[in-house]
XYZ file of N, CA, C and O in Angstrom:
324
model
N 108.846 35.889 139.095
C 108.852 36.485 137.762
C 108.516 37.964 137.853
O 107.621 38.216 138.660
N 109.156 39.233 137.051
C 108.959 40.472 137.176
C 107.965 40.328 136.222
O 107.111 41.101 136.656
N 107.523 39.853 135.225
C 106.129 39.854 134.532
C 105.677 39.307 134.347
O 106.092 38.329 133.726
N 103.861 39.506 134.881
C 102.969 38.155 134.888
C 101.853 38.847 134.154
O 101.385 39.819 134.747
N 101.226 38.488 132.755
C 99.868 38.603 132.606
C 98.804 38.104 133.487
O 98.830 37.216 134.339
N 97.666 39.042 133.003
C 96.682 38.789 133.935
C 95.230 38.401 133.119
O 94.297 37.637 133.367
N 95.512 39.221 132.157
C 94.300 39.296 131.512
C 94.142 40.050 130.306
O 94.787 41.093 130.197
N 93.309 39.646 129.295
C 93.322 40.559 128.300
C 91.662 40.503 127.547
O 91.247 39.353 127.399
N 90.853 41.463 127.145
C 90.248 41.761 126.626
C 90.232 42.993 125.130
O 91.038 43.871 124.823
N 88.827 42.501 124.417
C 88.700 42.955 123.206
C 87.400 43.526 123.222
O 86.608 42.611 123.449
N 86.871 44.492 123.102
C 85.617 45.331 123.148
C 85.289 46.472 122.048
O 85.805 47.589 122.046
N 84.275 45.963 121.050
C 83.855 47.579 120.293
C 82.992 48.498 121.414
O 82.090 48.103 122.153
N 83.566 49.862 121.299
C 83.161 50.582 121.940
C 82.574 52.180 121.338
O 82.632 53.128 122.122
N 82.173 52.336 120.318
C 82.099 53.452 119.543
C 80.894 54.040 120.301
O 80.137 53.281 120.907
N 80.677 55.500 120.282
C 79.880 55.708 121.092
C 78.378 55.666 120.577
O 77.412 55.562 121.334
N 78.282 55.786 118.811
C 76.836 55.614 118.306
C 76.967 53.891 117.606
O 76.239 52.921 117.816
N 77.649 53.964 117.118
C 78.190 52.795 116.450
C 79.146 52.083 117.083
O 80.277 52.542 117.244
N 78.767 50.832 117.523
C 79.742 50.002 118.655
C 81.024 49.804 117.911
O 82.103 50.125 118.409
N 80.900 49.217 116.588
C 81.960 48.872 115.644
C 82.983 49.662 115.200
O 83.947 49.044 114.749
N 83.063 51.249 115.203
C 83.572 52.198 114.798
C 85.070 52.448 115.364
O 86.155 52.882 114.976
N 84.533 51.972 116.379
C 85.913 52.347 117.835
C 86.341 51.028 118.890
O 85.414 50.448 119.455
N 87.847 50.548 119.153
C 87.710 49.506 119.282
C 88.301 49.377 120.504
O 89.216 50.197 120.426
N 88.374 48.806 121.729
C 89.603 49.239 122.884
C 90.468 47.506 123.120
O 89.801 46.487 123.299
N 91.561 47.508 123.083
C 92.326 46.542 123.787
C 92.524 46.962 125.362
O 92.757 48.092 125.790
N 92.399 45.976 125.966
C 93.006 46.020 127.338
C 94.201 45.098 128.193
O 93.790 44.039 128.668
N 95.069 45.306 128.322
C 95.732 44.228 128.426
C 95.950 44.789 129.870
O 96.119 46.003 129.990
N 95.956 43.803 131.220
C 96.181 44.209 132.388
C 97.120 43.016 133.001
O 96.828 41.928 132.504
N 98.317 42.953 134.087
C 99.583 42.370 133.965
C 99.888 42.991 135.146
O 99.390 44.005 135.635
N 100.900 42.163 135.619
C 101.586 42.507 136.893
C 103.288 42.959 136.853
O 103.892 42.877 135.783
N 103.592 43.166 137.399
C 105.137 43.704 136.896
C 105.690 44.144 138.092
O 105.122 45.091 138.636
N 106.711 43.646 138.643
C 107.340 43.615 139.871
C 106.481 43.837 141.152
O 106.595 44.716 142.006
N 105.418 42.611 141.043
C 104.661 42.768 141.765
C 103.278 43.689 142.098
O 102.471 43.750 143.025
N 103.473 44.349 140.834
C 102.431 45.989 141.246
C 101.345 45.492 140.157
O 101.877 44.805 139.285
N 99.954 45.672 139.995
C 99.325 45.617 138.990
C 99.285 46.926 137.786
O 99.256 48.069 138.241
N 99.285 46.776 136.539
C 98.609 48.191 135.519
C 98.167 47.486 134.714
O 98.345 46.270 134.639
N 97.217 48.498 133.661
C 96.647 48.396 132.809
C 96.643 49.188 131.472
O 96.354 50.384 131.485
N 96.989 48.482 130.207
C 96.862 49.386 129.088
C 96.150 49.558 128.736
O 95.497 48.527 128.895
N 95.424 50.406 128.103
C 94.018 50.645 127.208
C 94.513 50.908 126.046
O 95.507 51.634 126.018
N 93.985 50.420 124.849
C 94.661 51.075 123.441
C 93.421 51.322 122.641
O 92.782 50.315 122.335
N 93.051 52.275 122.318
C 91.431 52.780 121.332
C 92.024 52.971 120.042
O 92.859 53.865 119.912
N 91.722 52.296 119.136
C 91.803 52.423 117.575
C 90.125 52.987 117.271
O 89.190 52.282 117.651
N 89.876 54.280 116.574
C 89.025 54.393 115.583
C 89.077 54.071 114.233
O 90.207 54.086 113.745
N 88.187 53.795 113.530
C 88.267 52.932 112.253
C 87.782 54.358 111.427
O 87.843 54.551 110.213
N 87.471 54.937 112.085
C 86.574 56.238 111.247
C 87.383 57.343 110.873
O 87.314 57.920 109.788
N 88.339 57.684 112.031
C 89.185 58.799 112.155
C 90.628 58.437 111.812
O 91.493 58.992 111.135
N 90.579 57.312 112.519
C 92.073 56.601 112.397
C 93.118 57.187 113.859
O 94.302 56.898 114.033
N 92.256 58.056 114.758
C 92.778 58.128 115.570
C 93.429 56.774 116.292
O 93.078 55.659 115.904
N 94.431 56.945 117.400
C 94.685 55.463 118.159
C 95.476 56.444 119.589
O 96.242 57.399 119.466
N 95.048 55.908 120.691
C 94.877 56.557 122.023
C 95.509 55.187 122.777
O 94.895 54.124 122.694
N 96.953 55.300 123.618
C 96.980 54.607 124.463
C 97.102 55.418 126.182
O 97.531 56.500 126.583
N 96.624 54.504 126.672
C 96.575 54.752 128.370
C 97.313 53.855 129.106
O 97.119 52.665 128.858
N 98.139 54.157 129.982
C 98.713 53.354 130.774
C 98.107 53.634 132.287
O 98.308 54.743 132.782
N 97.377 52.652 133.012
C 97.025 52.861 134.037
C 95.820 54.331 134.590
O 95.583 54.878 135.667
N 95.309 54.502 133.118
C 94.581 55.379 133.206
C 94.835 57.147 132.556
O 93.977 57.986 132.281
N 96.874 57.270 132.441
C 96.979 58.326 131.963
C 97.349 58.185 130.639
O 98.034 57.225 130.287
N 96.845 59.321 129.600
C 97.440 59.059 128.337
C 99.026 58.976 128.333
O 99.679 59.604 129.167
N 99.558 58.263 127.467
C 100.871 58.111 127.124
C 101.251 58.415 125.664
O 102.284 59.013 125.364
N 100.259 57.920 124.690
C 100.404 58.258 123.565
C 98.814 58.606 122.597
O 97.753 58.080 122.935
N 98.907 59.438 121.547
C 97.475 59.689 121.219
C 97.934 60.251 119.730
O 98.370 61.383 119.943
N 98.009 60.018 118.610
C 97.789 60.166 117.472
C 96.964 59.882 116.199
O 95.930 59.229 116.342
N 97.298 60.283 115.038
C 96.188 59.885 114.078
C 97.026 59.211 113.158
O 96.683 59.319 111.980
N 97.780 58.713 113.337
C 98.904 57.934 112.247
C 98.520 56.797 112.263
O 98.891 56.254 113.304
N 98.024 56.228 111.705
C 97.798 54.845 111.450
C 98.160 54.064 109.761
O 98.157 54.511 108.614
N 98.544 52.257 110.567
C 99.096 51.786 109.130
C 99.649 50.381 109.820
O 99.796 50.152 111.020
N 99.863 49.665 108.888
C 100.725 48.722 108.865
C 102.115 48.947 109.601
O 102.588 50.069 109.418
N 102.869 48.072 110.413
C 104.024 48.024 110.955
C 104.102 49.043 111.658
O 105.220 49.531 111.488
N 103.182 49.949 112.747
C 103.134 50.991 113.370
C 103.681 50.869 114.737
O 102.658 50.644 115.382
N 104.735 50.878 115.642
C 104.949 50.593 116.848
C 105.118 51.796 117.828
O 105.873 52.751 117.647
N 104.203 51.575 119.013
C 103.857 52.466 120.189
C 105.090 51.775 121.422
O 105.031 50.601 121.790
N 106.192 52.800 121.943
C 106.537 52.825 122.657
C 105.806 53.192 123.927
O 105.169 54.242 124.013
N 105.902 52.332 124.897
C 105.555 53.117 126.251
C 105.943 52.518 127.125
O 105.814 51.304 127.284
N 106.831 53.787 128.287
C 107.893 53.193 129.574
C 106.590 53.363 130.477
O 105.538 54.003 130.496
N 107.292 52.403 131.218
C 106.694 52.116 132.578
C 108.047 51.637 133.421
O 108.348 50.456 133.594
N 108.765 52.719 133.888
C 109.544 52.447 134.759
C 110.697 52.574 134.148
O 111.068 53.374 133.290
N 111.289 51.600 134.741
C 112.481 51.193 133.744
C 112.189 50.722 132.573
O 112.886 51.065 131.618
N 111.295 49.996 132.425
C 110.778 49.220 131.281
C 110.216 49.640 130.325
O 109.838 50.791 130.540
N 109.874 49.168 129.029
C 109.339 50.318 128.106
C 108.773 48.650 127.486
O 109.252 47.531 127.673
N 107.585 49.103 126.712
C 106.712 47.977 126.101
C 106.339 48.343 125.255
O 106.013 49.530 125.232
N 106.186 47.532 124.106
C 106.157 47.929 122.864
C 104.737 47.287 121.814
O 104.592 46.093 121.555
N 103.882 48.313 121.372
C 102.753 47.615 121.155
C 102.722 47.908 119.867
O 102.538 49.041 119.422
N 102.930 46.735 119.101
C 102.675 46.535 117.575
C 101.408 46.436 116.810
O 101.434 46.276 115.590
C-alpha cells in the first residue's frame, strides 16, 4: 500500500492557556517514507498553521466552516478539511 496511517493525536497547547490553541497531528507512511502533519488552530486569533514534516506549508487567519487546506507532498497533495 502507498498509504499507511500511523497515528494520530489531539493536544491543547496554548502557551498561557492550554485551551486557546489546539494542534492535530496526524503521522503516516507514504511510499514507504514516514511524515508528519501538524495543524495549530487558535481559538483566540483564529490563526491556523499547517506543517508538513516540520516546514510550514500553509499559515493564515481565515477561518470558518467548509475551509479546505491543500498540501502536496510529492506528487500527492492532501487535503485537510
Amino acid at each position: 500500500a502507498r498509504f499507511k496511517p500511523i497515528h494520530f493525536d489531539e493536544a491543547n497547547v496554548g502557551r498561557r492557556i492550554k485551551s486557546t490553541k489546539k494542534k492535530l497531528c496526524w503521522r503516516f507512511e507514504l511510499d514507504g517514507k514516514e511524515h508528519v502533519i501538524d495543524f495549530y488552530i487558535s481559538r483566540l486569533s483564529g490563526k491556523r498553521t499547517i506543517l508538513l514534516n516540520g516546514d510550514i506549508k500553509h499559515k493564515t487567519k481565515h477561518a470558518g466552516i467548509g475551509v479546505t487546506y491543500p498540501i502536496k507532498l510529492n506528487r500527492d497533495i492532501f487535503l485537510i478539511v
